[in-house]
PDB file of C-alpha atoms in Angstrom:
ATOM      1  CA  GLU A 110       4.204   1.102  30.948  1.00 66.00           C
ATOM      2  CA  GLU A 111       5.492  -2.290  31.532  1.00 77.00           C
ATOM      3  CA  VAL A 112       4.273  -5.468  29.635  1.00 85.00           C
ATOM      4  CA  SER A 113       4.900  -8.797  29.742  1.00 90.00           C
ATOM      5  CA  LYS A 114       6.346 -10.805  26.638  1.00 90.00           C
ATOM      6  CA  THR A 115       3.017 -12.754  26.242  1.00 93.00           C
ATOM      7  CA  THR A 116       0.450  -9.352  26.308  1.00 93.00           C
ATOM      8  CA  ARG A 117      -1.288  -8.977  23.139  1.00 91.00           C
ATOM      9  CA  MET A 118      -0.633  -5.917  21.569  1.00 90.00           C
ATOM     10  CA  GLY A 119      -4.467  -5.136  21.104  1.00 88.00           C
ATOM     11  CA  ASP A 120      -4.336  -4.929  25.193  1.00 91.00           C
ATOM     12  CA  VAL A 121      -1.766  -2.409  24.894  1.00 91.00           C
ATOM     13  CA  PHE A 122      -3.502  -0.432  22.230  1.00 90.00           C
ATOM     14  CA  ASP A 123      -6.545  -0.256  24.288  1.00 90.00           C
ATOM     15  CA  ARG A 124      -5.017   1.310  27.244  1.00 91.00           C
ATOM     16  CA  TYR A 125      -2.958   3.600  25.096  1.00 90.00           C
ATOM     17  CA  ALA A 126      -6.395   4.623  23.665  1.00 88.00           C
ATOM     18  CA  ALA A 127      -7.841   5.055  27.186  1.00 90.00           C
ATOM     19  CA  ARG A 128      -5.449   7.539  28.163  1.00 89.00           C
ATOM     20  CA  LYS A 129      -5.762   9.701  25.068  1.00 86.00           C
ATOM     21  CA  GLU A 130      -9.657   9.309  25.269  1.00 84.00           C
ATOM     22  CA  VAL A 131     -10.142   8.539  21.920  1.00 80.00           C
ATOM     23  CA  ASN A 132     -11.648   5.371  20.238  1.00 78.00           C
ATOM     24  CA  PRO A 133      -9.101   2.440  19.322  1.00 77.00           C
ATOM     25  CA  ASP A 134     -10.715   1.786  16.077  1.00 71.00           C
ATOM     26  CA  ARG A 135      -9.672   5.267  14.962  1.00 72.00           C
ATOM     27  CA  LEU A 136      -5.971   4.359  15.768  1.00 79.00           C
ATOM     28  CA  ILE A 137      -3.653   2.595  13.565  1.00 76.00           C
ATOM     29  CA  PHE A 138      -0.479   1.333  15.120  1.00 82.00           C
ATOM     30  CA  THR A 139       2.769   0.485  13.041  1.00 80.00           C
ATOM     31  CA  ARG A 140       6.814  -0.381  13.562  1.00 80.00           C
ATOM     32  CA  ASN A 141       9.192  -0.010  10.922  1.00 75.00           C
ATOM     33  CA  GLY A 142       6.167   1.005   8.375  1.00 66.00           C
ATOM     34  CA  GLU A 143       4.456  -2.462   9.057  1.00 70.00           C
ATOM     35  CA  ILE A 144       0.873  -2.110  10.753  1.00 71.00           C
ATOM     36  CA  ILE A 145       1.045  -4.424  14.040  1.00 81.00           C
ATOM     37  CA  ASP A 146      -1.490  -7.163  14.284  1.00 77.00           C
ATOM     38  CA  ALA A 147      -3.500  -6.461  17.343  1.00 80.00           C
ATOM     39  CA  ASN A 148      -3.333 -10.254  18.349  1.00 83.00           C
ATOM     40  CA  GLN A 149       0.150 -10.378  18.134  1.00 85.00           C
ATOM     41  CA  THR A 150       2.258 -10.518  21.476  1.00 91.00           C
ATOM     42  CA  VAL A 151       4.991  -8.548  22.440  1.00 91.00           C
ATOM     43  CA  ALA A 152       7.289 -11.753  22.141  1.00 92.00           C
ATOM     44  CA  ASP A 153       5.914 -12.215  18.433  1.00 89.00           C
ATOM     45  CA  LEU A 154       7.401  -8.905  17.580  1.00 88.00           C
ATOM     46  CA  GLY A 155      10.537  -9.233  19.110  1.00 90.00           C
ATOM     47  CA  LEU A 156      10.209  -6.039  21.356  1.00 90.00           C
ATOM     48  CA  ASP A 157      12.530  -4.960  23.982  1.00 88.00           C
ATOM     49  CA  ALA A 158      12.777  -2.467  26.370  1.00 84.00           C
ATOM     50  CA  ASN A 159      12.612   1.088  25.110  1.00 85.00           C
ATOM     51  CA  ASP A 160      11.228  -0.110  21.378  1.00 88.00           C
ATOM     52  CA  LEU A 161       9.078   2.523  19.706  1.00 88.00           C
ATOM     53  CA  ILE A 162       5.778   1.848  17.763  1.00 89.00           C
ATOM     54  CA  ASP A 163       4.480   4.365  15.888  1.00 85.00           C
ATOM     55  CA  CYS A 164       0.651   5.472  15.888  1.00 84.00           C
ATOM     56  CA  VAL A 165      -1.423   7.498  13.670  1.00 76.00           C
ATOM     57  CA  TYR A 166      -5.151   8.559  14.333  1.00 74.00           C
ATOM     58  CA  ASP A 167      -7.454   8.452  11.488  1.00 70.00           C
ATOM     59  CA  PRO A 168     -10.439  10.901  12.556  1.00 72.00           C
ATOM     60  CA  GLU A 169     -13.862  10.129  12.231  1.00 78.00           C
ATOM     61  CA  THR A 170     -14.726  14.003  10.648  1.00 84.00           C
ATOM     62  CA  ILE A 171     -13.124  15.927   8.404  1.00 87.00           C
ATOM     63  CA  ASN A 172     -12.827  19.896   7.757  1.00 91.00           C
ATOM     64  CA  ILE A 173     -13.883  20.622   4.482  1.00 94.00           C
ATOM     65  CA  ARG A 174     -12.909  24.104   3.302  1.00 94.00           C
ATOM     66  CA  PHE A 175     -15.688  26.196   0.812  1.00 94.00           C
ATOM     67  CA  ASN A 176     -14.635  28.959  -1.259  1.00 91.00           C
ATOM     68  CA  SER A 177     -16.488  31.274  -3.897  1.00 87.00           C
ATOM     69  CA  HIS A 178     -15.740  34.100  -5.875  1.00 81.00           C
ATOM     70  CA  ASP A 179     -17.044  36.806  -4.105  1.00 77.00           C
ATOM     71  CA  GLY A 180     -17.037  35.391  -0.521  1.00 78.00           C
ATOM     72  CA  PRO A 181     -14.761  34.451   2.240  1.00 86.00           C
ATOM     73  CA  GLU A 182     -13.474  30.927   2.548  1.00 92.00           C
ATOM     74  CA  ILE A 183     -15.869  29.077   5.342  1.00 93.00           C
ATOM     75  CA  THR A 184     -14.650  25.430   6.915  1.00 95.00           C
ATOM     76  CA  ILE A 185     -16.994  23.122   8.240  1.00 94.00           C
ATOM     77  CA  ASN A 186     -16.020  20.196   9.957  1.00 93.00           C
ATOM     78  CA  ILE A 187     -18.394  16.911   9.000  1.00 91.00           C
ATOM     79  CA  ARG A 188     -18.229  13.157   9.644  1.00 88.00           C
ATOM     80  CA  ARG A 189     -16.745  10.902   6.720  1.00 85.00           C
ATOM     81  CA  THR A 190     -19.931   8.954   6.495  1.00 85.00           C
ATOM     82  CA  ASP A 191     -22.358  11.900   6.298  1.00 90.00           C
ATOM     83  CA  ARG A 192     -24.240  13.108   3.439  1.00 91.00           C
ATOM     84  CA  ILE A 193     -22.138  16.216   2.469  1.00 92.00           C
ATOM     85  CA  SER A 194     -25.743  18.045   1.867  1.00 91.00           C
ATOM     86  CA  LEU A 195     -25.468  18.803   5.480  1.00 91.00           C
ATOM     87  CA  ALA A 196     -22.228  20.738   4.699  1.00 92.00           C
ATOM     88  CA  PHE A 197     -23.729  22.304   1.811  1.00 91.00           C
ATOM     89  CA  ASP A 198     -26.690  23.365   4.244  1.00 88.00           C
ATOM     90  CA  GLU A 199     -24.403  25.001   6.800  1.00 88.00           C
ATOM     91  CA  TYR A 200     -22.171  26.672   4.296  1.00 89.00           C
ATOM     92  CA  SER A 201     -25.828  28.325   2.457  1.00 85.00           C
ATOM     93  CA  SER A 202     -26.670  29.524   5.984  1.00 84.00           C
ATOM     94  CA  ARG A 203     -23.294  30.886   7.166  1.00 85.00           C
ATOM     95  CA  SER A 204     -22.619  32.609   3.663  1.00 80.00           C
ATOM     96  CA  GLY A 205     -26.142  34.106   4.378  1.00 77.00           C
ATOM     97  CA  ILE A 206     -27.343  32.544   1.010  1.00 72.00           C
ATOM     98  CA  ALA A 207     -31.176  31.862   1.482  1.00 58.00           C
ATOM     99  CA  GLU A 208     -31.665  29.845  -1.699  1.00 59.00           C
ATOM    100  CA  HIS A 209     -29.264  27.308  -1.027  1.00 57.00           C
ATOM    101  CA  ASN A 210     -30.644  24.921  -4.004  1.00 67.00           C
ATOM    102  CA  MET A 211     -29.733  27.345  -6.412  1.00 72.00           C
ATOM    103  CA  LEU A 212     -26.013  26.688  -5.815  1.00 83.00           C
ATOM    104  CA  ARG A 213     -23.227  24.302  -7.444  1.00 87.00           C
ATOM    105  CA  PHE A 214     -20.377  22.694  -5.537  1.00 91.00           C
ATOM    106  CA  GLU A 215     -17.516  21.296  -7.324  1.00 90.00           C
ATOM    107  CA  PHE A 216     -14.738  19.384  -6.053  1.00 86.00           C
ATOM    108  CA  ASN A 217     -11.609  18.870  -8.271  1.00 76.00           C
ATOM    109  CA  GLY A 218     -13.695  19.986 -11.168  1.00 77.00           C
ATOM    110  CA  ASP A 219     -16.366  17.602 -10.770  1.00 81.00           C
ATOM    111  CA  GLU A 220     -19.877  18.593  -9.585  1.00 86.00           C
ATOM    112  CA  VAL A 221     -20.663  17.126  -6.257  1.00 88.00           C
ATOM    113  CA  HIS A 222     -23.899  15.102  -5.476  1.00 88.00           C
ATOM    114  CA  PRO A 223     -25.813  16.250  -2.701  1.00 89.00           C
ATOM    115  CA  ASP A 224     -26.096  12.446  -1.607  1.00 89.00           C
ATOM    116  CA  SER A 225     -22.214  12.087  -1.580  1.00 89.00           C
ATOM    117  CA  THR A 226     -20.385  11.562   1.571  1.00 89.00           C
ATOM    118  CA  PRO A 227     -16.700  12.643   2.206  1.00 88.00           C
ATOM    119  CA  GLU A 228     -15.740   8.837   2.262  1.00 80.00           C
ATOM    120  CA  ASN A 229     -17.039   7.931  -1.030  1.00 77.00           C
ATOM    121  CA  LEU A 230     -15.440  11.102  -2.542  1.00 80.00           C
ATOM    122  CA  TRP A 231     -12.276  10.405  -1.239  1.00 77.00           C
ATOM    123  CA  MET A 232     -12.011  13.459   0.419  1.00 82.00           C
ATOM    124  CA  ASN A 233      -9.066  14.268   3.133  1.00 77.00           C
ATOM    125  CA  ASP A 234      -8.866  16.792   5.841  1.00 79.00           C
ATOM    126  CA  ASN A 235      -8.792  20.425   4.549  1.00 85.00           C
ATOM    127  CA  ASP A 236      -9.635  19.531   1.038  1.00 88.00           C
ATOM    128  CA  LEU A 237     -11.376  22.386  -1.022  1.00 91.00           C
ATOM    129  CA  ILE A 238     -14.898  22.716  -2.542  1.00 94.00           C
ATOM    130  CA  HIS A 239     -15.531  25.432  -4.587  1.00 92.00           C
ATOM    131  CA  CYS A 240     -18.979  27.166  -4.813  1.00 90.00           C
ATOM    132  CA  SER A 241     -20.983  29.312  -7.497  1.00 86.00           C
ATOM    133  CA  PHE A 242     -24.213  30.221  -8.293  1.00 78.00           C
ATOM    134  CA  GLY A 243     -26.125  27.761 -10.786  1.00 66.00           C
ATOM    135  CA  PRO A 244     -28.728  24.670 -10.010  1.00 58.00           C
ATOM    136  CA  LEU A 245     -27.732  22.479  -7.322  1.00 54.00           C
ATOM    137  CA  TYR A 246     -26.382  19.284  -8.895  1.00 54.00           C
ATOM    138  CA  ASN A 247     -27.591  19.192 -12.808  1.00 53.00           C
ATOM    139  CA  GLY A 248     -25.885  16.049 -13.396  1.00 51.00           C
ATOM    140  CA  ASN A 249     -23.749  17.182 -16.041  1.00 44.00           C
ATOM    141  CA  ALA A 250     -20.820  14.823 -14.433  1.00 42.00           C
ATOM    142  CA  ASN A 251     -22.994  11.898 -14.950  1.00 39.00           C
ATOM    143  CA  GLY A 252     -25.955  13.306 -16.614  1.00 37.00           C
ATOM    144  CA  ALA A 253     -28.601  13.059 -19.592  1.00 36.00           C
ATOM    145  CA  ASN A 254     -25.922  13.309 -22.245  1.00 42.00           C
ATOM    146  CA  GLY A 255     -24.212  10.264 -20.500  1.00 42.00           C
ATOM    147  CA  ALA A 256     -25.897   7.702 -22.729  1.00 41.00           C
ATOM    148  CA  ASN A 257     -25.270   9.344 -26.116  1.00 48.00           C
ATOM    149  CA  GLU A 258     -21.804  10.275 -25.004  1.00 47.00           C
ATOM    150  CA  ALA A 259     -21.106   6.870 -24.720  1.00 44.00           C
ATOM    151  CA  ASN A 260     -22.915   5.454 -27.799  1.00 50.00           C
ATOM    152  CA  GLU A 261     -20.961   8.064 -29.855  1.00 52.00           C
ATOM    153  CA  ALA A 262     -17.350   6.925 -28.464  1.00 47.00           C
ATOM    154  CA  ASN A 263     -18.577   3.238 -29.066  1.00 51.00           C
ATOM    155  CA  ASP A 264     -19.516   3.988 -32.749  1.00 53.00           C
ATOM    156  CA  ALA A 265     -16.266   5.764 -33.360  1.00 52.00           C
ATOM    157  CA  ASN A 266     -13.756   3.452 -31.558  1.00 53.00           C
ATOM    158  CA  GLY A 267     -15.744  -0.055 -31.969  1.00 51.00           C
ATOM    159  CA  ALA A 268     -14.414  -3.392 -31.006  1.00 52.00           C
ATOM    160  CA  ASN A 269     -10.780  -2.156 -31.077  1.00 55.00           C
ATOM    161  CA  GLU A 270     -11.329  -0.228 -27.663  1.00 54.00           C
ATOM    162  CA  ALA A 271     -13.305  -2.880 -26.049  1.00 53.00           C
ATOM    163  CA  ASN A 272     -10.891  -5.346 -26.619  1.00 58.00           C
ATOM    164  CA  GLU A 273      -8.563  -2.803 -25.173  1.00 60.00           C
ATOM    165  CA  ALA A 274     -10.209  -2.247 -22.127  1.00 57.00           C
ATOM    166  CA  ASN A 275     -10.874  -5.886 -21.496  1.00 64.00           C
ATOM    167  CA  GLU A 276      -7.152  -6.481 -21.582  1.00 78.00           C
ATOM    168  CA  SER A 277      -5.429  -7.765 -18.413  1.00 81.00           C
ATOM    169  CA  ILE A 278      -2.133  -6.229 -17.231  1.00 87.00           C
ATOM    170  CA  VAL A 279      -0.004  -6.477 -14.399  1.00 88.00           C
ATOM    171  CA  ILE A 280       0.526  -3.388 -12.037  1.00 91.00           C
ATOM    172  CA  PHE A 281       2.607  -3.076  -8.604  1.00 93.00           C
ATOM    173  CA  ILE A 282       1.622  -0.641  -5.561  1.00 93.00           C
ATOM    174  CA  LYS A 283       5.055  -0.052  -3.842  1.00 92.00           C
ATOM    175  CA  ASN A 284       4.540   1.393  -0.157  1.00 89.00           C
ATOM    176  CA  GLN A 285       7.142   3.656   1.601  1.00 85.00           C
ATOM    177  CA  CYS A 286       9.017   0.875   3.208  1.00 84.00           C
ATOM    178  CA  GLY A 287       9.498  -0.914  -0.271  1.00 86.00           C
ATOM    179  CA  GLU A 288       7.033  -3.822   0.034  1.00 88.00           C
ATOM    180  CA  VAL A 289       5.487  -4.359  -3.452  1.00 89.00           C
ATOM    181  CA  ILE A 290       2.336  -6.023  -3.963  1.00 88.00           C
ATOM    182  CA  ARG A 291       1.114  -7.208  -7.759  1.00 87.00           C
ATOM    183  CA  PHE A 292      -2.200  -6.765  -8.638  1.00 85.00           C
ATOM    184  CA  ARG A 293      -3.610  -8.504 -12.258  1.00 82.00           C
ATOM    185  CA  VAL A 294      -6.712  -6.359 -13.515  1.00 82.00           C
ATOM    186  CA  ARG A 295      -8.448  -5.499 -16.462  1.00 82.00           C
ATOM    187  CA  ARG A 296      -7.617  -1.989 -17.965  1.00 85.00           C
ATOM    188  CA  SER A 297     -11.150  -0.870 -17.786  1.00 83.00           C
ATOM    189  CA  ALA A 298     -11.106  -1.470 -14.242  1.00 81.00           C
ATOM    190  CA  ARG A 299     -11.363   1.670 -11.730  1.00 82.00           C
ATOM    191  CA  MET A 300      -8.692   2.542  -9.787  1.00 87.00           C
ATOM    192  CA  MET A 301     -10.881   2.542  -6.366  1.00 83.00           C
ATOM    193  CA  SER A 302     -11.330  -1.178  -6.594  1.00 79.00           C
ATOM    194  CA  ILE A 303      -7.697  -1.571  -6.660  1.00 86.00           C
ATOM    195  CA  PHE A 304      -7.053   1.086  -3.850  1.00 87.00           C
ATOM    196  CA  ARG A 305     -10.175  -0.685  -1.788  1.00 80.00           C
ATOM    197  CA  THR A 306      -8.284  -4.601  -2.473  1.00 80.00           C
ATOM    198  CA  TYR A 307      -4.921  -3.220  -1.146  1.00 85.00           C
ATOM    199  CA  ALA A 308      -6.055  -1.203   1.744  1.00 83.00           C
ATOM    200  CA  ARG A 309      -8.190  -4.534   2.844  1.00 75.00           C
ATOM    201  CA  ARG A 310      -5.264  -6.459   2.600  1.00 78.00           C
ATOM    202  CA  LYS A 311      -3.585  -3.956   5.462  1.00 80.00           C
ATOM    203  CA  GLY A 312      -6.847  -3.939   7.538  1.00 75.00           C
ATOM    204  CA  MET A 313      -7.473  -0.278   6.827  1.00 78.00           C
ATOM    205  CA  ARG A 314      -9.595   1.921   4.867  1.00 76.00           C
ATOM    206  CA  ALA A 315      -8.443   2.854   1.121  1.00 80.00           C
ATOM    207  CA  GLN A 316      -9.047   6.710   2.544  1.00 78.00           C
ATOM    208  CA  SER A 317      -6.023   5.990   4.729  1.00 82.00           C
ATOM    209  CA  PHE A 318      -3.259   6.272   1.780  1.00 88.00           C
ATOM    210  CA  ARG A 319      -2.239   8.277  -0.867  1.00 89.00           C
ATOM    211  CA  PHE A 320      -1.598   6.759  -4.245  1.00 93.00           C
ATOM    212  CA  MET A 321       0.593   8.390  -6.506  1.00 92.00           C
ATOM    213  CA  LYS A 322       2.103   8.183  -9.835  1.00 92.00           C
ATOM    214  CA  TYR A 323       4.982  10.467 -11.220  1.00 89.00           C
ATOM    215  CA  GLY A 324       4.656  12.371  -7.643  1.00 87.00           C
ATOM    216  CA  GLU A 325       0.898  13.214  -8.635  1.00 90.00           C
ATOM    217  CA  VAL A 326      -2.125  11.585  -6.847  1.00 90.00           C
ATOM    218  CA  ILE A 327      -4.189   9.254  -8.515  1.00 92.00           C
ATOM    219  CA  ASP A 328      -8.067   9.878  -9.039  1.00 88.00           C
ATOM    220  CA  PRO A 329      -9.597   6.643  -7.589  1.00 86.00           C
ATOM    221  CA  ALA A 330     -12.742   7.366 -10.460  1.00 81.00           C
ATOM    222  CA  LEU A 331     -10.333   6.717 -13.567  1.00 86.00           C
ATOM    223  CA  THR A 332      -9.644   3.462 -15.112  1.00 87.00           C
ATOM    224  CA  LEU A 333      -6.486   2.089 -16.028  1.00 89.00           C
ATOM    225  CA  ALA A 334      -6.809   2.572 -19.685  1.00 89.00           C
ATOM    226  CA  ARG A 335      -7.755   6.362 -19.034  1.00 89.00           C
ATOM    227  CA  LEU A 336      -4.589   6.599 -16.998  1.00 91.00           C
ATOM    228  CA  GLY A 337      -2.557   5.064 -19.566  1.00 91.00           C
ATOM    229  CA  LEU A 338      -1.116   2.493 -17.278  1.00 92.00           C
ATOM    230  CA  ALA A 339       0.915  -0.406 -19.014  1.00 91.00           C
ATOM    231  CA  ASN A 340       1.845  -3.908 -17.952  1.00 90.00           C
ATOM    232  CA  GLY A 341       4.606  -3.558 -15.201  1.00 91.00           C
ATOM    233  CA  ASP A 342       3.700  -0.012 -13.922  1.00 93.00           C
ATOM    234  CA  MET A 343       4.338   0.662 -10.478  1.00 94.00           C
ATOM    235  CA  ILE A 344       2.164   3.056  -8.336  1.00 95.00           C
ATOM    236  CA  ASP A 345       3.403   4.505  -5.170  1.00 94.00           C
ATOM    237  CA  CYS A 346       1.585   4.506  -1.908  1.00 93.00           C
ATOM    238  CA  VAL A 347       2.196   6.286   1.379  1.00 90.00           C
ATOM    239  CA  LEU A 348      -0.144   6.599   4.649  1.00 85.00           C
ATOM    240  CA  ASN A 349      -2.281   9.661   4.642  1.00 72.00           C
ATOM    241  CA  LEU A 350      -3.205  10.147   8.015  1.00 58.00           C
ATOM    242  CA  CYS A 351      -2.227  12.559  11.359  1.00 52.00           C
ATOM    243  CA  GLY A 352       0.120  11.761  13.989  1.00 49.00           C
ATOM    244  CA  CYS A 353      -0.876  11.266  17.611  1.00 50.00           C
TER     245      CYS A 353
END
């Protein structure tokens, strides 16, 4: 549609969202790989007739696939902010398992707490949860043995590990356009905190990005030390959204 040079891009975005009948907050607009600020004008961006703007859609819901050793795969749609126990209940009902509290659910090898949400689990569309018989969340991942294991580790490694964990290093995150952002962080920091800081700078959610090292997706729950990151290491970042 035709717009003037002084038209705010936010107004253009709202019109586009209305045509698509979607929430404008779920749309992200980019040009040459850079996110467009809604307060910028057509003139600010130097747009000319027939210039192209890219749009990606960040859905409010995602599909989660559930499978087990002896049953069919079941796909359940859930909002990113819903407790995942809602999906557990639906899976139990659709698979004909009455005692759903006796099921154990795992994502990426870790047991899933029923109060978790897809958002704080960093789940993407069509991610897979494995289901098996066993007590629902017995806390093995973060359970009763945690304190003892932590104490044993501290006794074994002593002050050397503590000093290493507190060491600050510089790492870089590079997007697909070649833009590089520098972070100075402690090696004891979880990658999740870095990813969220990066996303806030971009005005997006961290789940909208995929962060990788050597082509492998990084687990946000790991620390820099656990990943073996060293001073000057580079992390690759790409948009992780569907086109619209």
